[in-house]
Short mmCIF file of C-alpha atoms and ligand atoms in Angstrom, two decimals:
data_model
loop_
_atom_site.label_atom_id
_atom_site.label_comp_id
_atom_site.label_asym_id
_atom_site.label_seq_id
_atom_site.Cartn_x
_atom_site.Cartn_y
_atom_site.Cartn_z
CA MET A 1189 1.20 37.62 31.43
CA ARG A 1190 1.31 35.22 28.47
CA GLY A 1191 0.01 38.01 26.26
CA ARG A 1192 2.90 40.24 27.36
CA ILE A 1193 5.40 37.48 26.67
CA LEU A 1194 3.92 37.00 23.21
CA GLU A 1195 4.13 40.75 22.56
CA ILE A 1196 7.81 40.83 23.47
CA LEU A 1197 8.56 37.73 21.39
CA ARG A 1198 6.73 39.32 18.46
CA GLU A 1199 8.72 42.56 18.86
CA HIS A 1200 11.93 40.57 18.50
CA ALA A 1201 10.82 38.07 15.83
CA PRO A 1202 12.45 36.61 13.80
CA GLY A 1203 15.20 37.24 16.36
CA ALA A 1204 15.39 35.82 19.86
CA VAL A 1205 15.03 37.29 23.31
CA SER A 1206 16.83 35.82 26.29
CA GLY A 1207 15.03 34.31 29.25
CA GLU A 1208 16.90 36.77 31.44
CA ASP A 1209 15.61 39.76 29.45
CA LEU A 1210 12.07 38.48 29.56
CA ALA A 1211 12.30 37.86 33.29
CA ARG A 1212 13.67 41.36 33.92
CA ARG A 1213 11.10 43.15 31.78
CA LEU A 1214 8.21 41.30 33.33
CA GLY A 1215 9.48 41.14 36.91
CA LEU A 1216 9.38 37.35 36.91
CA SER A 1217 11.82 34.59 37.76
CA ARG A 1218 13.39 32.73 34.84
CA THR A 1219 11.56 29.60 35.97
CA ALA A 1220 8.25 31.46 35.81
CA VAL A 1221 9.12 32.65 32.28
CA TRP A 1222 9.97 29.10 31.31
CA LYS A 1223 6.60 27.88 32.66
CA HIS A 1224 4.71 30.53 30.65
CA ILE A 1225 6.65 29.57 27.53
CA ALA A 1226 5.73 25.93 28.11
CA ALA A 1227 2.07 26.91 28.47
CA LEU A 1228 2.18 28.98 25.27
CA ARG A 1229 3.61 25.99 23.46
CA ARG A 1230 0.82 23.82 24.80
CA ASP A 1231 -1.59 26.38 23.37
CA GLY A 1232 -0.01 25.78 20.00
CA TYR A 1233 2.49 28.63 19.68
CA SER A 1234 5.80 27.60 18.19
CA ILE A 1235 8.59 28.98 20.34
CA ALA A 1236 12.11 27.76 19.74
CA ALA A 1237 14.63 27.86 22.57
CA ALA A 1238 18.39 28.01 22.10
CA PRO A 1239 20.81 27.90 25.04
CA ARG A 1240 22.60 31.18 24.19
CA SER A 1241 20.16 33.35 22.28
CA GLY A 1242 16.95 32.55 24.18
CA TYR A 1243 13.38 32.27 23.00
CA ARG A 1244 12.23 32.87 19.44
CA LEU A 1245 8.67 32.94 18.16
CA THR A 1246 8.85 30.75 15.08
CA GLY A 1247 5.20 30.33 14.27
CA GLU A 1248 2.12 32.32 15.11
CA GLY A 1249 -0.22 30.01 17.01
CA PRO A 1250 -2.37 28.51 17.83
CA ASP A 1251 -1.28 24.99 17.01
CA ARG A 1252 0.89 25.51 13.95
CA LEU A 1253 3.39 22.85 12.97
CA THR A 1254 6.63 24.31 11.68
CA ALA A 1255 10.14 23.03 11.01
CA GLU A 1256 11.40 25.65 13.48
CA ALA A 1257 9.21 24.17 16.18
CA VAL A 1258 10.10 20.56 15.44
CA GLN A 1259 13.79 20.62 14.60
CA PRO A 1260 15.03 22.01 17.95
CA LEU A 1261 13.23 19.11 19.62
CA LEU A 1262 14.84 16.43 17.45
CA THR A 1263 17.30 14.03 18.97
CA THR A 1264 17.60 11.98 15.79
CA ALA A 1265 20.74 11.70 13.67
CA VAL A 1266 18.98 11.45 10.32
CA LEU A 1267 15.19 11.54 10.45
CA GLY A 1268 13.76 15.04 10.15
CA ARG A 1269 17.10 16.73 9.54
CA SER A 1270 15.70 17.73 6.17
CA PHE A 1271 12.17 18.99 6.71
CA ASP A 1272 9.56 20.22 4.27
CA CYS A 1273 6.77 21.70 6.33
CA LEU A 1274 3.72 22.70 4.28
CA THR A 1275 0.45 24.41 5.04
CA GLU A 1276 -1.50 22.46 2.47
CA VAL A 1277 -0.74 19.69 0.01
CA ASP A 1278 -2.73 17.00 -1.77
CA SER A 1279 -0.86 14.22 0.00
CA THR A 1280 2.44 14.31 1.90
CA ASN A 1281 3.18 10.88 0.41
CA ASN A 1282 2.87 12.32 -3.12
CA ARG A 1283 5.17 15.17 -2.24
CA ALA A 1284 7.67 12.86 -0.51
CA LYS A 1285 7.70 10.52 -3.52
CA ASP A 1286 8.46 13.47 -5.83
CA LEU A 1287 11.31 14.49 -3.53
CA ALA A 1288 12.61 10.91 -3.31
CA ARG A 1289 12.64 10.65 -7.12
CA ALA A 1290 14.56 13.94 -7.24
CA GLY A 1291 17.19 12.51 -4.87
CA ALA A 1292 16.14 13.90 -1.48
CA PRO A 1293 18.22 12.44 1.33
CA GLU A 1294 17.23 9.64 3.64
CA GLY A 1295 15.23 10.91 6.59
CA THR A 1296 13.56 13.77 4.71
CA VAL A 1297 10.21 14.52 6.32
CA VAL A 1298 7.26 16.18 4.60
CA SER A 1299 4.45 17.37 6.83
CA ALA A 1300 1.33 19.38 6.13
CA GLU A 1301 -1.25 21.17 8.23
CA ARG A 1302 -3.92 19.63 6.05
CA GLN A 1303 -4.15 17.38 3.02
CA THR A 1304 -6.65 17.93 0.26
CA GLY A 1305 -6.19 14.44 -1.20
CA GLY A 1306 -4.94 12.39 1.74
CA ARG A 1307 -4.65 8.72 0.79
CA GLY A 1308 -5.23 5.65 2.93
CA ARG A 1309 -4.50 1.98 2.37
CA LEU A 1310 -6.43 -0.04 -0.20
CA GLY A 1311 -7.09 3.03 -2.35
CA ARG A 1312 -9.18 4.78 0.28
CA SER A 1313 -9.14 8.48 1.00
CA TRP A 1314 -7.86 9.80 4.33
CA TYR A 1315 -9.64 12.59 6.20
CA SER A 1316 -6.88 15.12 6.98
CA PRO A 1317 -8.10 18.42 8.45
CA HIS A 1318 -6.04 20.95 10.41
CA GLY A 1319 -5.04 19.62 13.85
CA GLY A 1320 -3.78 16.19 12.80
CA LEU A 1321 -0.26 14.98 12.18
CA TRP A 1322 0.03 14.14 8.49
CA PHE A 1323 3.59 13.40 7.47
CA SER A 1324 5.78 11.19 5.34
CA VAL A 1325 9.35 10.04 5.79
CA ILE A 1326 11.77 9.03 3.05
CA LEU A 1327 13.86 5.96 3.88
CA ARG A 1328 16.69 4.67 1.74
CA PRO A 1329 17.74 1.38 3.33
CA ASP A 1330 21.44 1.23 2.61
CA LEU A 1331 21.46 -2.52 2.12
CA ASP A 1332 20.57 -4.82 -0.70
CA LEU A 1333 17.06 -5.02 0.66
CA ILE A 1334 14.80 -6.88 -1.74
CA PRO A 1335 11.46 -5.19 -2.50
CA ALA A 1336 9.60 -8.23 -1.12
CA ARG A 1337 10.75 -7.16 2.33
CA ALA A 1338 9.09 -3.74 2.09
CA PRO A 1339 5.92 -4.86 3.94
CA GLU A 1340 8.13 -5.44 6.98
CA ALA A 1341 8.57 -1.69 7.15
CA THR A 1342 4.87 -1.14 7.78
CA PHE A 1343 5.04 -3.34 10.89
CA MET A 1344 8.23 -1.59 12.01
CA VAL A 1345 6.65 1.86 11.65
CA ALA A 1346 3.50 0.77 13.50
CA VAL A 1347 5.59 -0.43 16.45
CA ALA A 1348 7.57 2.82 16.52
CA VAL A 1349 4.50 5.07 16.40
CA ALA A 1350 2.68 2.98 19.02
CA ASP A 1351 5.70 3.26 21.33
CA ALA A 1352 5.85 7.04 20.92
CA LEU A 1353 2.13 7.38 21.67
CA ARG A 1354 2.29 5.00 24.61
CA SER A 1355 4.71 7.37 26.33
CA TYR A 1356 1.72 9.76 26.79
CA PRO A 1357 -0.42 9.12 29.86
CA GLY A 1358 -3.84 7.74 28.93
CA LEU A 1359 -2.81 6.57 25.46
CA SER A 1360 -2.79 2.79 25.66
CA VAL A 1361 -2.40 2.42 21.93
CA GLY A 1362 -2.53 -0.98 20.29
CA ILE A 1363 -1.96 -2.18 16.75
CA LYS A 1364 -4.57 -3.82 14.54
CA TRP A 1365 -3.22 -5.92 11.69
CA PRO A 1366 -1.30 -4.89 9.80
CA ASN A 1367 -0.59 -1.37 10.99
CA ASP A 1368 -3.64 0.51 12.25
CA LEU A 1369 -3.14 2.38 15.51
CA VAL A 1370 -6.14 1.77 17.68
CA VAL A 1371 -7.43 2.59 21.14
CA GLY A 1372 -10.38 0.59 22.43
CA GLY A 1373 -11.07 -0.59 18.89
CA ARG A 1374 -11.27 2.97 17.50
CA LYS A 1375 -8.76 4.09 14.90
CA LEU A 1376 -6.31 6.75 15.99
CA GLY A 1377 -4.03 6.57 12.99
CA GLY A 1378 -2.76 4.65 10.02
CA ILE A 1379 0.31 4.11 7.89
CA LEU A 1380 0.67 4.04 4.12
CA THR A 1381 3.96 2.70 2.76
CA GLU A 1382 4.98 3.22 -0.86
CA LEU A 1383 8.22 2.34 -2.60
CA ALA A 1384 10.37 2.38 -5.69
CA ALA A 1385 12.52 -0.56 -6.64
CA GLU A 1386 15.08 -1.13 -9.33
CA ALA A 1387 15.60 -4.71 -10.47
CA GLU A 1388 15.79 -6.59 -7.20
CA ARG A 1389 16.85 -3.67 -5.01
CA LEU A 1390 14.70 -1.35 -2.97
CA GLU A 1391 15.54 2.21 -3.95
CA TRP A 1392 13.43 4.13 -1.45
CA LEU A 1393 10.48 3.79 0.83
CA VAL A 1394 8.03 6.53 1.70
CA VAL A 1395 6.21 5.87 4.93
CA GLY A 1396 3.19 8.10 5.37
CA ILE A 1397 1.82 8.42 8.87
CA GLY A 1398 -1.56 9.91 9.69
CA LEU A 1399 -2.60 10.56 13.28
CA ASN A 1400 -5.75 12.21 14.57
CA VAL A 1401 -4.18 14.48 17.14
CA ASN A 1402 -5.97 17.74 18.02
CA ILE A 1403 -9.25 16.96 16.34
CA GLU A 1404 -12.56 16.94 18.17
CA LEU A 1405 -14.47 13.73 17.57
CA GLU A 1406 -17.51 15.85 16.61
CA ALA A 1407 -15.46 17.30 13.76
CA PHE A 1408 -15.22 13.94 11.99
CA PRO A 1409 -17.71 13.26 9.21
CA PRO A 1410 -20.58 11.13 10.61
CA ALA A 1411 -19.46 8.07 8.66
CA LEU A 1412 -16.08 8.07 10.44
CA ARG A 1413 -17.07 9.40 13.86
CA GLU A 1414 -18.06 6.09 15.48
CA ALA A 1415 -14.83 4.38 14.57
CA ALA A 1416 -12.39 7.26 15.08
CA ALA A 1417 -10.27 8.25 18.06
CA SER A 1418 -8.14 11.33 18.60
CA VAL A 1419 -5.18 12.01 20.85
CA SER A 1420 -6.73 15.18 22.29
CA ALA A 1421 -9.97 13.38 23.15
CA LEU A 1422 -8.02 10.63 24.90
CA ALA A 1423 -5.47 12.90 26.58
CA GLY A 1424 -8.15 15.31 27.80
CA GLY A 1425 -6.91 18.30 25.79
CA PRO A 1426 -4.71 19.40 22.90
CA VAL A 1427 -1.16 18.11 22.76
CA ASP A 1428 1.93 19.72 21.29
CA ARG A 1429 2.12 18.26 17.79
CA ALA A 1430 5.71 19.37 17.23
CA ARG A 1431 6.81 17.46 20.32
CA LEU A 1432 4.80 14.40 19.35
CA LEU A 1433 6.26 14.43 15.85
CA ALA A 1434 9.80 14.74 17.26
CA GLU A 1435 9.12 11.80 19.59
CA ILE A 1436 7.74 9.64 16.80
CA LEU A 1437 10.80 10.35 14.66
CA GLN A 1438 13.04 9.39 17.55
CA PHE A 1439 11.30 6.01 18.06
CA LEU A 1440 11.16 5.49 14.31
CA GLU A 1441 14.88 6.01 13.88
CA ARG A 1442 15.58 3.52 16.65
CA TRP A 1443 13.29 0.84 15.26
CA TYR A 1444 14.46 1.45 11.67
CA ARG A 1445 18.07 0.86 12.68
CA LEU A 1446 17.15 -2.25 14.62
CA TRP A 1447 15.24 -3.60 11.63
CA LEU A 1448 18.19 -3.00 9.31
CA ALA A 1449 20.68 -4.49 11.76
CA GLN A 1450 18.72 -7.47 13.07
CA GLY A 1451 16.02 -8.12 10.51
CA PHE A 1452 12.30 -8.67 10.96
CA GLY A 1453 12.50 -10.99 14.02
CA PRO A 1454 12.60 -8.31 16.77
CA VAL A 1455 10.08 -6.17 14.89
CA ILE A 1456 7.41 -8.84 14.58
CA ALA A 1457 8.03 -9.94 18.18
CA ALA A 1458 7.41 -6.35 19.34
CA TRP A 1459 4.39 -6.10 17.04
CA ARG A 1460 2.88 -9.23 18.63
CA GLU A 1461 3.29 -7.68 22.09
CA ARG A 1462 1.40 -4.55 21.02
CA GLN A 1463 -1.28 -6.05 18.77
CA GLU A 1464 -4.98 -6.03 19.63
CA CYS A 1465 -6.53 -8.43 17.16
CA LEU A 1466 -5.34 -11.97 17.76
CA GLY A 1467 -7.91 -14.28 19.31
CA ARG A 1468 -10.74 -11.99 18.16
CA ARG A 1469 -13.52 -12.57 15.65
CA VAL A 1470 -12.70 -10.52 12.62
CA ARG A 1471 -14.18 -9.51 9.30
CA ILE A 1472 -11.59 -9.53 6.55
CA PHE A 1473 -11.84 -7.15 3.60
CA THR A 1474 -9.70 -7.89 0.59
CA GLY A 1475 -9.82 -6.65 -2.96
CA ARG A 1476 -11.91 -9.75 -3.70
CA GLY A 1477 -14.62 -9.42 -1.09
CA GLU A 1478 -15.15 -9.91 2.62
CA TRP A 1479 -15.51 -12.83 4.99
CA CYS A 1480 -15.37 -13.62 8.72
CA GLY A 1481 -13.26 -15.79 10.95
CA ARG A 1482 -11.12 -15.83 14.06
CA ALA A 1483 -7.68 -14.22 13.94
CA LEU A 1484 -5.28 -16.86 15.22
CA ALA A 1485 -1.76 -15.61 14.70
CA VAL A 1486 0.61 -13.57 12.60
CA ASP A 1487 3.35 -15.63 11.02
CA ASP A 1488 7.02 -14.72 10.71
CA GLU A 1489 6.39 -12.95 7.41
CA GLY A 1490 3.62 -10.80 8.87
CA ALA A 1491 0.71 -12.65 7.23
CA LEU A 1492 -2.48 -12.95 9.29
CA LEU A 1493 -3.71 -16.50 9.88
CA VAL A 1494 -7.48 -16.59 10.15
CA GLU A 1495 -9.63 -19.62 10.93
CA ARG A 1496 -12.54 -19.40 8.49
CA ALA A 1497 -14.20 -22.60 9.61
CA PRO A 1498 -13.17 -25.26 12.13
CA GLY A 1499 -9.78 -26.48 10.98
CA VAL A 1500 -9.70 -24.24 7.88
CA VAL A 1501 -7.02 -21.59 8.23
CA GLN A 1502 -6.47 -18.94 5.59
CA ARG A 1503 -3.31 -16.89 5.24
CA VAL A 1504 -4.07 -13.20 4.55
CA LEU A 1505 -1.26 -11.17 3.02
CA SER A 1506 -3.03 -7.90 2.40
CA GLY A 1507 -6.37 -6.49 3.33
CA ASP A 1508 -8.19 -4.81 6.15
CA VAL A 1509 -9.54 -6.15 9.41
CA LEU A 1510 -12.66 -5.16 11.32
CA LEU A 1511 -12.78 -6.40 14.91
CA GLU A 1512 -16.19 -7.95 15.52
CA ASN A 1513 -16.24 -8.43 19.28
C1 BTN B 1794 -4.58 3.88 6.40
O1 BTN B 1794 -5.40 3.70 5.51
O2 BTN B 1794 -4.76 3.42 7.53
C2 BTN B 1794 -3.31 4.65 6.13
C3 BTN B 1794 -3.50 6.12 6.28
C4 BTN B 1794 -2.24 6.91 6.01
C5 BTN B 1794 -2.49 8.40 6.01
C6 BTN B 1794 -1.22 9.18 5.92
S1 BTN B 1794 -1.45 10.90 6.27
C7 BTN B 1794 0.17 11.23 5.71
C8 BTN B 1794 0.39 10.40 4.47
N1 BTN B 1794 -0.12 11.08 3.31
C9 BTN B 1794 -1.15 10.42 2.77
O3 BTN B 1794 -1.77 10.79 1.76
N2 BTN B 1794 -1.41 9.32 3.47
C10 BTN B 1794 -0.51 9.15 4.58
#
C-alpha cells in the first residue's frame, strides 16, 4: 500500500494530492492514509502536509533531510525560517560563517547530509557521514553582548539539545563538560561555537551541532566506535531527522531567548541538573597536556573546578574531559 501511495505522490510531485483523493483512490479511510504517510516519513521519505492542498513528496527517501521536510514542522519564530539545506559541504560551520559575514539573518540554519571536513572542538575533525544531523545556526544577539560571554552560548545550546533529545523515549541524554551530549558515558553529539566580534560587541555566533542520529555503531571507524553512541541504536531504530531537527530548533529558540532575557543564571542551573561529570574522576586534556583529578563543580562562569590533589583545586576554562569511572 505504501508503494501505491508513493506512486501517487510521485505522479503529482512537485504538486500536492489531498488526503481525500488518496483515500478514495486506494479505498482507505483518511486515518489509514495518514498512518501510511507517517510510516513513510519514518522510513525517511520527506512528505510535507498542508491543511488545504494535502500531501506533497518533497524529497525522495529514504532518510533525506530537506528544507521542505523541516520547515512545515517548525514552530519557531526565527530559527530555521531561512534554511540552507545541502547534500554535501566541507563544514556547515564554514558555510554558516560565510553567510553570516554576508549578512544572513539571525536564525539562518545550514544543514548537510554529510560533511567532508567536519570540525570538532580543540581543532579535531568530526566524523560526519550520511544519517547524522550536522547543522549550524546563525545567532545575532541583539544586545550589547560582550564577546567574553560567548562561551555561555555553548552551555545554553547543550541544554537545549539535551532537552530535545530527552523528549524521545529511551534517550536519557546527559551533558559532559562543557557541552558534549552523552548517554552512558558514550558521546552522542557535540557543539562547536564560533563567533565574530567588533570592538567589544559580539557581531554573530555560529553554533554548530553534530548528532549521531541514524548511524549504525558498526559504521563508525574503529577508533571512535567504543566511545560513540547513536540515536537510532538507543531508540531501537531510525528516527525522523527532520522532526528531530525541528524539535531541537524549538528548544534552542526558547533557551536562547531565556539566556538573552535573564542571563547565564538559569542556563547554568539547568546545565547542572543535566550534567553527568561532577563527582567523577576525570582526565583533563588541554592544549598544554593532560592530567587527572576529581570534577567538583562548575562555577557561575562555566569553568570546571577539578581537585588535582587533596586540597588543590584547579579552574579549567577550556579543554576536554574524559570520564574515568
Ligand atoms: C565537538 O568536538 O564535540 C564538537 C563537534 C561539532 C560538530 C558539528 S557538525 C555541524 C557543525 N559543522 C562542523 O564542522 N562542526 C559542527
